[in-house]
């Protein structure tokens, strides 16, 4: 049963476009914006509901750390490649750092990196392994305003409730010209596969799609267009979009991941962001100067 305190959305959180039913998932409902294509929960869970779900049901916290490190290695390395390609020099902060595996890889590759994580359990694990992960939300970084060369989020943005507010905080933390790098699942493949596997029946329950659709934790799957709009609204210039790699699960699922990754590499070369089978994208964004950001926000 959905708590009565959850807020029913009457318009897209990005562009204020009309919403249409995309489909039910567990006890929740996803809707899709008819204008920008962003998929979002409606009603949107409140903080209390999200907290309850994480404490009682969230499966990712129960994965063996060594298995998770191996499975996620391609994701970590793709973020590090962005940092290298853009020659990031200075403090790098990973938000939603979990057990600190991405921060660990950054440090191993010569970056001055640290992380912030909400979960006390995850932070305790990271600190036991000597990793510079502190507990808290973005507010815990207030002492670093204007000092961060790059902020990274890996599979975090889709979990948030206040995406615009988070981007405003990130903007304040970054140095002028600093980078915000977010890897998150996007709406295009979810829309295509979610409709195909249900033969277009939007009243049937949505498939899990290997974790792409995962209510209530994945509150929003932004479309590429929706991501661009939101970033622009909050004072960022989009520099590049990359196709994210696949993880490395074992067995047949792992083989399927490798085949999909190679298929996506071929499709991406031809169609770039129009290629429909990429489930997750990496957005590389640059902080605009304050004056330019204020102009964008006011318009």
PDB file of C-alpha atoms in Angstrom:
ATOM      1  CA  UNK A   1       0.000   0.000   0.000  1.00  0.00           C
ATOM      2  CA  UNK A   2       1.350   3.434  -0.975  1.00  0.00           C
ATOM      3  CA  UNK A   3       1.598   5.885   1.937  1.00  0.00           C
ATOM      4  CA  UNK A   4      -0.948   8.711   1.727  1.00  0.00           C
ATOM      5  CA  UNK A   5       1.833  11.259   2.301  1.00  0.00           C
ATOM      6  CA  UNK A   6       3.392  10.490  -1.102  1.00  0.00           C
ATOM      7  CA  UNK A   7       2.939  13.369  -3.520  1.00  0.00           C
ATOM      8  CA  UNK A   8       1.014  12.783  -6.749  1.00  0.00           C
ATOM      9  CA  UNK A   9       2.780  14.466  -9.671  1.00  0.00           C
ATOM     10  CA  UNK A  10       0.623  16.361 -12.138  1.00  0.00           C
ATOM     11  CA  UNK A  11       3.481  17.398 -14.418  1.00  0.00           C
ATOM     12  CA  UNK A  12       7.017  16.363 -15.360  1.00  0.00           C
ATOM     13  CA  UNK A  13       9.611  17.375 -12.783  1.00  0.00           C
ATOM     14  CA  UNK A  14      11.917  18.561 -15.576  1.00  0.00           C
ATOM     15  CA  UNK A  15       9.857  20.347 -18.223  1.00  0.00           C
ATOM     16  CA  UNK A  16       6.374  20.516 -16.643  1.00  0.00           C
ATOM     17  CA  UNK A  17       5.011  18.494 -19.549  1.00  0.00           C
ATOM     18  CA  UNK A  18       1.958  16.239 -19.234  1.00  0.00           C
ATOM     19  CA  UNK A  19       2.427  12.781 -17.731  1.00  0.00           C
ATOM     20  CA  UNK A  20       0.928   9.538 -19.033  1.00  0.00           C
ATOM     21  CA  UNK A  21       0.851   6.101 -17.433  1.00  0.00           C
ATOM     22  CA  UNK A  22       3.964   4.062 -18.192  1.00  0.00           C
ATOM     23  CA  UNK A  23       3.123   1.156 -15.907  1.00  0.00           C
ATOM     24  CA  UNK A  24       2.870  -0.279 -12.394  1.00  0.00           C
ATOM     25  CA  UNK A  25       5.905  -1.648 -10.576  1.00  0.00           C
ATOM     26  CA  UNK A  26       5.414  -3.428  -7.257  1.00  0.00           C
ATOM     27  CA  UNK A  27       3.181  -1.073  -5.237  1.00  0.00           C
ATOM     28  CA  UNK A  28       4.251   1.976  -7.223  1.00  0.00           C
ATOM     29  CA  UNK A  29       3.449   3.583 -10.567  1.00  0.00           C
ATOM     30  CA  UNK A  30       5.796   4.984 -13.190  1.00  0.00           C
ATOM     31  CA  UNK A  31       4.585   7.719 -15.518  1.00  0.00           C
ATOM     32  CA  UNK A  32       6.265   9.089 -18.638  1.00  0.00           C
ATOM     33  CA  UNK A  33       6.467  12.698 -19.768  1.00  0.00           C
ATOM     34  CA  UNK A  34       4.840  13.176 -23.152  1.00  0.00           C
ATOM     35  CA  UNK A  35       7.233  16.021 -23.966  1.00  0.00           C
ATOM     36  CA  UNK A  36      10.768  15.148 -22.814  1.00  0.00           C
ATOM     37  CA  UNK A  37      10.274  11.385 -22.301  1.00  0.00           C
ATOM     38  CA  UNK A  38      11.474  11.287 -18.687  1.00  0.00           C
ATOM     39  CA  UNK A  39      10.069   8.381 -16.647  1.00  0.00           C
ATOM     40  CA  UNK A  40       9.185   9.180 -13.027  1.00  0.00           C
ATOM     41  CA  UNK A  41       7.313   7.741 -10.075  1.00  0.00           C
ATOM     42  CA  UNK A  42       3.901   9.241  -9.445  1.00  0.00           C
ATOM     43  CA  UNK A  43       3.091   9.547  -6.608  1.00  0.00           C
ATOM     44  CA  UNK A  44       6.685  10.439  -5.753  1.00  0.00           C
ATOM     45  CA  UNK A  45       7.880   8.773  -2.509  1.00  0.00           C
ATOM     46  CA  UNK A  46       8.639  11.079   0.398  1.00  0.00           C
ATOM     47  CA  UNK A  47      11.791  10.892   2.527  1.00  0.00           C
ATOM     48  CA  UNK A  48      10.135   8.690   5.141  1.00  0.00           C
ATOM     49  CA  UNK A  49       9.049   6.099   2.575  1.00  0.00           C
ATOM     50  CA  UNK A  50      12.472   6.033   0.917  1.00  0.00           C
ATOM     51  CA  UNK A  51      14.177   5.655   4.303  1.00  0.00           C
ATOM     52  CA  UNK A  52      11.878   2.744   5.198  1.00  0.00           C
ATOM     53  CA  UNK A  53      12.506   1.021   1.859  1.00  0.00           C
ATOM     54  CA  UNK A  54      16.284   1.326   2.131  1.00  0.00           C
ATOM     55  CA  UNK A  55      16.334   0.030   5.692  1.00  0.00           C
ATOM     56  CA  UNK A  56      14.096  -2.974   5.047  1.00  0.00           C
ATOM     57  CA  UNK A  57      14.378  -3.988   1.401  1.00  0.00           C
ATOM     58  CA  UNK A  58      17.326  -2.559  -0.524  1.00  0.00           C
ATOM     59  CA  UNK A  59      19.193  -5.536  -1.974  1.00  0.00           C
ATOM     60  CA  UNK A  60      22.379  -3.777  -3.122  1.00  0.00           C
ATOM     61  CA  UNK A  61      23.551  -3.337   0.466  1.00  0.00           C
ATOM     62  CA  UNK A  62      23.602  -7.135   0.899  1.00  0.00           C
ATOM     63  CA  UNK A  63      25.944  -7.924  -2.010  1.00  0.00           C
ATOM     64  CA  UNK A  64      29.373  -9.322  -1.206  1.00  0.00           C
ATOM     65  CA  UNK A  65      31.830  -6.378  -1.437  1.00  0.00           C
ATOM     66  CA  UNK A  66      34.422  -8.304  -3.437  1.00  0.00           C
ATOM     67  CA  UNK A  67      31.788  -9.477  -5.919  1.00  0.00           C
ATOM     68  CA  UNK A  68      30.422  -5.935  -6.243  1.00  0.00           C
ATOM     69  CA  UNK A  69      33.939  -4.555  -6.853  1.00  0.00           C
ATOM     70  CA  UNK A  70      34.504  -7.089  -9.664  1.00  0.00           C
ATOM     71  CA  UNK A  71      31.078  -6.627 -11.242  1.00  0.00           C
ATOM     72  CA  UNK A  72      31.378  -2.823 -11.193  1.00  0.00           C
ATOM     73  CA  UNK A  73      34.994  -2.503 -12.346  1.00  0.00           C
ATOM     74  CA  UNK A  74      34.046  -1.413 -15.917  1.00  0.00           C
ATOM     75  CA  UNK A  75      31.880   1.372 -14.455  1.00  0.00           C
ATOM     76  CA  UNK A  76      34.704   2.634 -12.240  1.00  0.00           C
ATOM     77  CA  UNK A  77      37.193   2.596 -15.086  1.00  0.00           C
ATOM     78  CA  UNK A  78      34.842   4.474 -17.427  1.00  0.00           C
ATOM     79  CA  UNK A  79      34.561   7.308 -14.880  1.00  0.00           C
ATOM     80  CA  UNK A  80      38.335   7.379 -14.419  1.00  0.00           C
ATOM     81  CA  UNK A  81      38.755   7.576 -18.208  1.00  0.00           C
ATOM     82  CA  UNK A  82      36.614  10.733 -18.220  1.00  0.00           C
ATOM     83  CA  UNK A  83      38.772  12.268 -15.481  1.00  0.00           C
ATOM     84  CA  UNK A  84      41.901  11.460 -17.478  1.00  0.00           C
ATOM     85  CA  UNK A  85      40.512  12.617 -20.825  1.00  0.00           C
ATOM     86  CA  UNK A  86      39.576  15.998 -19.313  1.00  0.00           C
ATOM     87  CA  UNK A  87      42.855  16.208 -17.386  1.00  0.00           C
ATOM     88  CA  UNK A  88      41.219  16.817 -14.038  1.00  0.00           C
ATOM     89  CA  UNK A  89      43.729  18.175 -11.562  1.00  0.00           C
ATOM     90  CA  UNK A  90      42.544  18.813  -8.020  1.00  0.00           C
ATOM     91  CA  UNK A  91      40.087  17.422  -5.524  1.00  0.00           C
ATOM     92  CA  UNK A  92      37.612  14.832  -6.821  1.00  0.00           C
ATOM     93  CA  UNK A  93      34.577  14.016  -4.667  1.00  0.00           C
ATOM     94  CA  UNK A  94      32.372  10.980  -5.266  1.00  0.00           C
ATOM     95  CA  UNK A  95      28.872  11.416  -3.857  1.00  0.00           C
ATOM     96  CA  UNK A  96      26.962   8.264  -2.971  1.00  0.00           C
ATOM     97  CA  UNK A  97      30.323   6.544  -2.604  1.00  0.00           C
ATOM     98  CA  UNK A  98      28.897   3.365  -0.997  1.00  0.00           C
ATOM     99  CA  UNK A  99      31.816   1.182   0.130  1.00  0.00           C
ATOM    100  CA  UNK A 100      34.324   3.461  -1.568  1.00  0.00           C
ATOM    101  CA  UNK A 101      35.369   1.206  -4.433  1.00  0.00           C
ATOM    102  CA  UNK A 102      35.305   4.015  -7.023  1.00  0.00           C
ATOM    103  CA  UNK A 103      37.280   6.307  -4.708  1.00  0.00           C
ATOM    104  CA  UNK A 104      39.750   3.466  -4.186  1.00  0.00           C
ATOM    105  CA  UNK A 105      40.249   3.126  -7.955  1.00  0.00           C
ATOM    106  CA  UNK A 106      40.640   6.895  -8.322  1.00  0.00           C
ATOM    107  CA  UNK A 107      43.360   6.982  -5.675  1.00  0.00           C
ATOM    108  CA  UNK A 108      45.116   4.025  -7.295  1.00  0.00           C
ATOM    109  CA  UNK A 109      45.138   6.051 -10.528  1.00  0.00           C
ATOM    110  CA  UNK A 110      46.729   9.088  -8.916  1.00  0.00           C
ATOM    111  CA  UNK A 111      43.710  11.293  -8.195  1.00  0.00           C
ATOM    112  CA  UNK A 112      43.157  13.262  -4.983  1.00  0.00           C
ATOM    113  CA  UNK A 113      39.796  11.660  -4.216  1.00  0.00           C
ATOM    114  CA  UNK A 114      37.403  11.293  -1.327  1.00  0.00           C
ATOM    115  CA  UNK A 115      33.771  10.263  -0.967  1.00  0.00           C
ATOM    116  CA  UNK A 116      30.544  10.979   0.872  1.00  0.00           C
ATOM    117  CA  UNK A 117      27.935   8.327   1.686  1.00  0.00           C
ATOM    118  CA  UNK A 118      24.678   8.373   3.626  1.00  0.00           C
ATOM    119  CA  UNK A 119      24.746   4.773   4.869  1.00  0.00           C
ATOM    120  CA  UNK A 120      26.516   4.304   8.200  1.00  0.00           C
ATOM    121  CA  UNK A 121      27.131   0.640   7.358  1.00  0.00           C
ATOM    122  CA  UNK A 122      28.771   1.454   4.022  1.00  0.00           C
ATOM    123  CA  UNK A 123      30.915   4.211   5.542  1.00  0.00           C
ATOM    124  CA  UNK A 124      32.066   1.912   8.349  1.00  0.00           C
ATOM    125  CA  UNK A 125      33.187  -0.673   5.776  1.00  0.00           C
ATOM    126  CA  UNK A 126      35.075   1.946   3.743  1.00  0.00           C
ATOM    127  CA  UNK A 127      36.812   3.423   6.759  1.00  0.00           C
ATOM    128  CA  UNK A 128      37.836  -0.036   8.025  1.00  0.00           C
ATOM    129  CA  UNK A 129      39.620  -0.415   4.686  1.00  0.00           C
ATOM    130  CA  UNK A 130      41.384   2.912   5.060  1.00  0.00           C
ATOM    131  CA  UNK A 131      39.341   4.813   2.480  1.00  0.00           C
ATOM    132  CA  UNK A 132      38.543   8.557   2.882  1.00  0.00           C
ATOM    133  CA  UNK A 133      34.757   8.237   2.950  1.00  0.00           C
ATOM    134  CA  UNK A 134      32.721  10.441   5.302  1.00  0.00           C
ATOM    135  CA  UNK A 135      29.118   9.983   6.360  1.00  0.00           C
ATOM    136  CA  UNK A 136      26.506  12.510   5.303  1.00  0.00           C
ATOM    137  CA  UNK A 137      24.617  14.092   2.433  1.00  0.00           C
ATOM    138  CA  UNK A 138      25.755  16.902   0.152  1.00  0.00           C
ATOM    139  CA  UNK A 139      25.422  19.307   3.057  1.00  0.00           C
ATOM    140  CA  UNK A 140      28.392  17.580   4.706  1.00  0.00           C
ATOM    141  CA  UNK A 141      30.577  19.158   2.011  1.00  0.00           C
ATOM    142  CA  UNK A 142      29.614  22.777   2.722  1.00  0.00           C
ATOM    143  CA  UNK A 143      33.169  23.554   3.838  1.00  0.00           C
ATOM    144  CA  UNK A 144      34.436  22.749   0.335  1.00  0.00           C
ATOM    145  CA  UNK A 145      32.448  25.360  -1.616  1.00  0.00           C
ATOM    146  CA  UNK A 146      34.402  26.474  -4.668  1.00  0.00           C
ATOM    147  CA  UNK A 147      37.193  23.934  -4.056  1.00  0.00           C
ATOM    148  CA  UNK A 148      36.118  20.749  -5.868  1.00  0.00           C
ATOM    149  CA  UNK A 149      37.653  20.134  -9.305  1.00  0.00           C
ATOM    150  CA  UNK A 150      35.224  17.339 -10.183  1.00  0.00           C
ATOM    151  CA  UNK A 151      32.160  15.779  -8.578  1.00  0.00           C
ATOM    152  CA  UNK A 152      31.153  12.270  -9.597  1.00  0.00           C
ATOM    153  CA  UNK A 153      27.948  10.305  -9.097  1.00  0.00           C
ATOM    154  CA  UNK A 154      27.770   6.690 -10.231  1.00  0.00           C
ATOM    155  CA  UNK A 155      24.245   5.212 -10.252  1.00  0.00           C
ATOM    156  CA  UNK A 156      23.141   7.821  -7.722  1.00  0.00           C
ATOM    157  CA  UNK A 157      21.191  10.499  -9.602  1.00  0.00           C
ATOM    158  CA  UNK A 158      18.235   8.194 -10.304  1.00  0.00           C
ATOM    159  CA  UNK A 159      17.825   7.589  -6.551  1.00  0.00           C
ATOM    160  CA  UNK A 160      17.350  11.223  -5.545  1.00  0.00           C
ATOM    161  CA  UNK A 161      14.167  13.049  -4.583  1.00  0.00           C
ATOM    162  CA  UNK A 162      15.355  16.637  -5.164  1.00  0.00           C
ATOM    163  CA  UNK A 163      17.501  16.506  -8.279  1.00  0.00           C
ATOM    164  CA  UNK A 164      17.416  20.243  -8.949  1.00  0.00           C
ATOM    165  CA  UNK A 165      18.410  21.027  -5.378  1.00  0.00           C
ATOM    166  CA  UNK A 166      21.299  18.554  -5.543  1.00  0.00           C
ATOM    167  CA  UNK A 167      22.600  20.139  -8.753  1.00  0.00           C
ATOM    168  CA  UNK A 168      22.497  23.579  -7.127  1.00  0.00           C
ATOM    169  CA  UNK A 169      24.659  22.297  -4.262  1.00  0.00           C
ATOM    170  CA  UNK A 170      27.093  20.606  -6.662  1.00  0.00           C
ATOM    171  CA  UNK A 171      27.373  23.878  -8.598  1.00  0.00           C
ATOM    172  CA  UNK A 172      28.426  25.715  -5.419  1.00  0.00           C
ATOM    173  CA  UNK A 173      31.018  23.076  -4.530  1.00  0.00           C
ATOM    174  CA  UNK A 174      32.782  23.120  -7.890  1.00  0.00           C
ATOM    175  CA  UNK A 175      35.569  25.476  -8.885  1.00  0.00           C
ATOM    176  CA  UNK A 176      34.829  27.681 -11.889  1.00  0.00           C
ATOM    177  CA  UNK A 177      34.928  25.384 -14.894  1.00  0.00           C
ATOM    178  CA  UNK A 178      34.793  22.305 -12.648  1.00  0.00           C
ATOM    179  CA  UNK A 179      33.239  19.074 -13.899  1.00  0.00           C
ATOM    180  CA  UNK A 180      30.138  17.218 -12.789  1.00  0.00           C
ATOM    181  CA  UNK A 181      30.180  13.629 -14.071  1.00  0.00           C
ATOM    182  CA  UNK A 182      27.081  11.505 -13.575  1.00  0.00           C
ATOM    183  CA  UNK A 183      26.502   7.958 -14.754  1.00  0.00           C
ATOM    184  CA  UNK A 184      22.836   7.010 -14.516  1.00  0.00           C
ATOM    185  CA  UNK A 185      20.268   4.850 -16.301  1.00  0.00           C
ATOM    186  CA  UNK A 186      18.191   6.754 -18.809  1.00  0.00           C
ATOM    187  CA  UNK A 187      14.642   6.457 -20.066  1.00  0.00           C
ATOM    188  CA  UNK A 188      15.089   5.484 -23.714  1.00  0.00           C
ATOM    189  CA  UNK A 189      15.911   1.781 -23.410  1.00  0.00           C
ATOM    190  CA  UNK A 190      13.536   1.389 -20.455  1.00  0.00           C
ATOM    191  CA  UNK A 191      10.703   2.841 -22.525  1.00  0.00           C
ATOM    192  CA  UNK A 192      11.483   0.647 -25.539  1.00  0.00           C
ATOM    193  CA  UNK A 193      11.953  -2.628 -23.630  1.00  0.00           C
ATOM    194  CA  UNK A 194       9.223  -1.926 -21.083  1.00  0.00           C
ATOM    195  CA  UNK A 195       6.693  -1.560 -23.889  1.00  0.00           C
ATOM    196  CA  UNK A 196       7.993  -4.424 -26.036  1.00  0.00           C
ATOM    197  CA  UNK A 197       8.008  -6.975 -23.219  1.00  0.00           C
ATOM    198  CA  UNK A 198       4.430  -6.075 -22.260  1.00  0.00           C
ATOM    199  CA  UNK A 199       3.236  -5.899 -25.890  1.00  0.00           C
ATOM    200  CA  UNK A 200       2.296  -2.270 -25.335  1.00  0.00           C
ATOM    201  CA  UNK A 201      -0.083  -2.973 -22.429  1.00  0.00           C
ATOM    202  CA  UNK A 202       0.706  -0.178 -19.969  1.00  0.00           C
ATOM    203  CA  UNK A 203      -1.499  -1.710 -17.280  1.00  0.00           C
ATOM    204  CA  UNK A 204       0.698  -4.802 -16.985  1.00  0.00           C
ATOM    205  CA  UNK A 205       3.447  -4.737 -14.385  1.00  0.00           C
ATOM    206  CA  UNK A 206       6.768  -3.438 -15.662  1.00  0.00           C
ATOM    207  CA  UNK A 207       9.755  -5.801 -15.957  1.00  0.00           C
ATOM    208  CA  UNK A 208      12.793  -5.314 -13.723  1.00  0.00           C
ATOM    209  CA  UNK A 209      15.174  -4.917 -16.695  1.00  0.00           C
ATOM    210  CA  UNK A 210      18.170  -5.974 -14.578  1.00  0.00           C
ATOM    211  CA  UNK A 211      17.594  -3.183 -12.091  1.00  0.00           C
ATOM    212  CA  UNK A 212      16.914  -0.294 -14.481  1.00  0.00           C
ATOM    213  CA  UNK A 213      13.322  -0.097 -13.273  1.00  0.00           C
ATOM    214  CA  UNK A 214      13.436  -0.497  -9.507  1.00  0.00           C
ATOM    215  CA  UNK A 215      10.802   1.321  -7.452  1.00  0.00           C
ATOM    216  CA  UNK A 216      10.859   3.029  -5.079  1.00  0.00           C
ATOM    217  CA  UNK A 217      14.656   3.435  -5.200  1.00  0.00           C
ATOM    218  CA  UNK A 218      14.811   4.609  -8.803  1.00  0.00           C
ATOM    219  CA  UNK A 219      12.567   7.626  -8.489  1.00  0.00           C
ATOM    220  CA  UNK A 220      13.309   9.089 -11.929  1.00  0.00           C
ATOM    221  CA  UNK A 221      14.827   7.792 -15.154  1.00  0.00           C
ATOM    222  CA  UNK A 222      15.693  10.968 -16.996  1.00  0.00           C
ATOM    223  CA  UNK A 223      15.649  10.908 -20.762  1.00  0.00           C
ATOM    224  CA  UNK A 224      18.704  12.296 -22.499  1.00  0.00           C
ATOM    225  CA  UNK A 225      16.687  15.389 -23.390  1.00  0.00           C
ATOM    226  CA  UNK A 226      15.387  15.668 -19.827  1.00  0.00           C
ATOM    227  CA  UNK A 227      18.917  15.417 -18.430  1.00  0.00           C
ATOM    228  CA  UNK A 228      20.106  18.143 -20.803  1.00  0.00           C
ATOM    229  CA  UNK A 229      17.264  20.438 -19.754  1.00  0.00           C
ATOM    230  CA  UNK A 230      17.781  19.930 -16.049  1.00  0.00           C
ATOM    231  CA  UNK A 231      21.532  20.514 -16.274  1.00  0.00           C
ATOM    232  CA  UNK A 232      21.014  23.701 -18.270  1.00  0.00           C
ATOM    233  CA  UNK A 233      18.452  24.962 -15.756  1.00  0.00           C
ATOM    234  CA  UNK A 234      21.018  24.566 -12.943  1.00  0.00           C
ATOM    235  CA  UNK A 235      23.999  26.303 -14.501  1.00  0.00           C
ATOM    236  CA  UNK A 236      25.848  23.505 -16.282  1.00  0.00           C
ATOM    237  CA  UNK A 237      27.117  23.188 -19.829  1.00  0.00           C
ATOM    238  CA  UNK A 238      26.889  19.668 -21.222  1.00  0.00           C
ATOM    239  CA  UNK A 239      30.261  18.798 -22.748  1.00  0.00           C
ATOM    240  CA  UNK A 240      29.754  15.186 -23.764  1.00  0.00           C
ATOM    241  CA  UNK A 241      27.537  12.122 -23.471  1.00  0.00           C
ATOM    242  CA  UNK A 242      29.129   8.676 -23.436  1.00  0.00           C
ATOM    243  CA  UNK A 243      27.588   5.230 -23.523  1.00  0.00           C
ATOM    244  CA  UNK A 244      28.281   3.496 -20.216  1.00  0.00           C
ATOM    245  CA  UNK A 245      29.758  -0.018 -20.269  1.00  0.00           C
ATOM    246  CA  UNK A 246      28.053  -3.099 -18.904  1.00  0.00           C
ATOM    247  CA  UNK A 247      28.940  -4.711 -15.583  1.00  0.00           C
ATOM    248  CA  UNK A 248      30.610  -8.099 -15.324  1.00  0.00           C
ATOM    249  CA  UNK A 249      28.259 -10.599 -13.740  1.00  0.00           C
ATOM    250  CA  UNK A 250      29.187 -14.263 -13.905  1.00  0.00           C
ATOM    251  CA  UNK A 251      27.657 -17.059 -15.983  1.00  0.00           C
ATOM    252  CA  UNK A 252      25.214 -16.530 -18.836  1.00  0.00           C
ATOM    253  CA  UNK A 253      24.205 -13.101 -17.565  1.00  0.00           C
ATOM    254  CA  UNK A 254      27.819 -12.019 -17.830  1.00  0.00           C
ATOM    255  CA  UNK A 255      28.034 -13.324 -21.390  1.00  0.00           C
ATOM    256  CA  UNK A 256      24.847 -11.406 -22.225  1.00  0.00           C
ATOM    257  CA  UNK A 257      26.374  -8.238 -20.757  1.00  0.00           C
ATOM    258  CA  UNK A 258      29.501  -8.562 -22.905  1.00  0.00           C
ATOM    259  CA  UNK A 259      27.441  -9.187 -26.052  1.00  0.00           C
ATOM    260  CA  UNK A 260      25.220  -6.182 -25.306  1.00  0.00           C
ATOM    261  CA  UNK A 261      28.250  -3.982 -24.648  1.00  0.00           C
ATOM    262  CA  UNK A 262      29.810  -4.856 -28.006  1.00  0.00           C
ATOM    263  CA  UNK A 263      26.473  -4.397 -29.775  1.00  0.00           C
ATOM    264  CA  UNK A 264      26.144  -0.983 -28.152  1.00  0.00           C
ATOM    265  CA  UNK A 265      29.657   0.007 -29.199  1.00  0.00           C
ATOM    266  CA  UNK A 266      28.772  -0.693 -32.825  1.00  0.00           C
ATOM    267  CA  UNK A 267      25.396   1.021 -32.599  1.00  0.00           C
ATOM    268  CA  UNK A 268      26.859   4.029 -30.801  1.00  0.00           C
ATOM    269  CA  UNK A 269      29.415   4.616 -33.553  1.00  0.00           C
ATOM    270  CA  UNK A 270      26.618   5.002 -36.074  1.00  0.00           C
ATOM    271  CA  UNK A 271      23.704   6.558 -34.172  1.00  0.00           C
ATOM    272  CA  UNK A 272      25.322   7.997 -31.030  1.00  0.00           C
ATOM    273  CA  UNK A 273      22.600   9.034 -28.542  1.00  0.00           C
ATOM    274  CA  UNK A 274      19.863   7.805 -30.913  1.00  0.00           C
ATOM    275  CA  UNK A 275      21.027   4.195 -30.447  1.00  0.00           C
ATOM    276  CA  UNK A 276      18.159   2.679 -28.376  1.00  0.00           C
ATOM    277  CA  UNK A 277      19.822  -0.189 -26.466  1.00  0.00           C
ATOM    278  CA  UNK A 278      22.157   1.784 -24.200  1.00  0.00           C
ATOM    279  CA  UNK A 279      20.552   1.574 -20.768  1.00  0.00           C
ATOM    280  CA  UNK A 280      22.966   3.922 -18.986  1.00  0.00           C
ATOM    281  CA  UNK A 281      24.815   7.052 -20.077  1.00  0.00           C
ATOM    282  CA  UNK A 282      27.680   9.137 -18.712  1.00  0.00           C
ATOM    283  CA  UNK A 283      27.034  12.882 -18.768  1.00  0.00           C
ATOM    284  CA  UNK A 284      30.097  15.137 -18.581  1.00  0.00           C
ATOM    285  CA  UNK A 285      29.110  18.651 -17.543  1.00  0.00           C
ATOM    286  CA  UNK A 286      30.976  21.852 -16.767  1.00  0.00           C
ATOM    287  CA  UNK A 287      30.054  24.518 -14.237  1.00  0.00           C
ATOM    288  CA  UNK A 288      29.172  27.791 -15.915  1.00  0.00           C
ATOM    289  CA  UNK A 289      30.258  31.067 -14.281  1.00  0.00           C
ATOM    290  CA  UNK A 290      27.791  32.432 -11.729  1.00  0.00           C
ATOM    291  CA  UNK A 291      26.606  35.274 -13.965  1.00  0.00           C
ATOM    292  CA  UNK A 292      25.835  32.912 -16.839  1.00  0.00           C
ATOM    293  CA  UNK A 293      24.087  30.512 -14.452  1.00  0.00           C
ATOM    294  CA  UNK A 294      21.851  33.254 -13.091  1.00  0.00           C
ATOM    295  CA  UNK A 295      20.909  34.268 -16.628  1.00  0.00           C
ATOM    296  CA  UNK A 296      19.923  30.700 -17.507  1.00  0.00           C
ATOM    297  CA  UNK A 297      17.932  30.208 -14.283  1.00  0.00           C
ATOM    298  CA  UNK A 298      16.025  33.484 -14.694  1.00  0.00           C
ATOM    299  CA  UNK A 299      15.124  32.687 -18.298  1.00  0.00           C
TER     300      UNK A 299
END
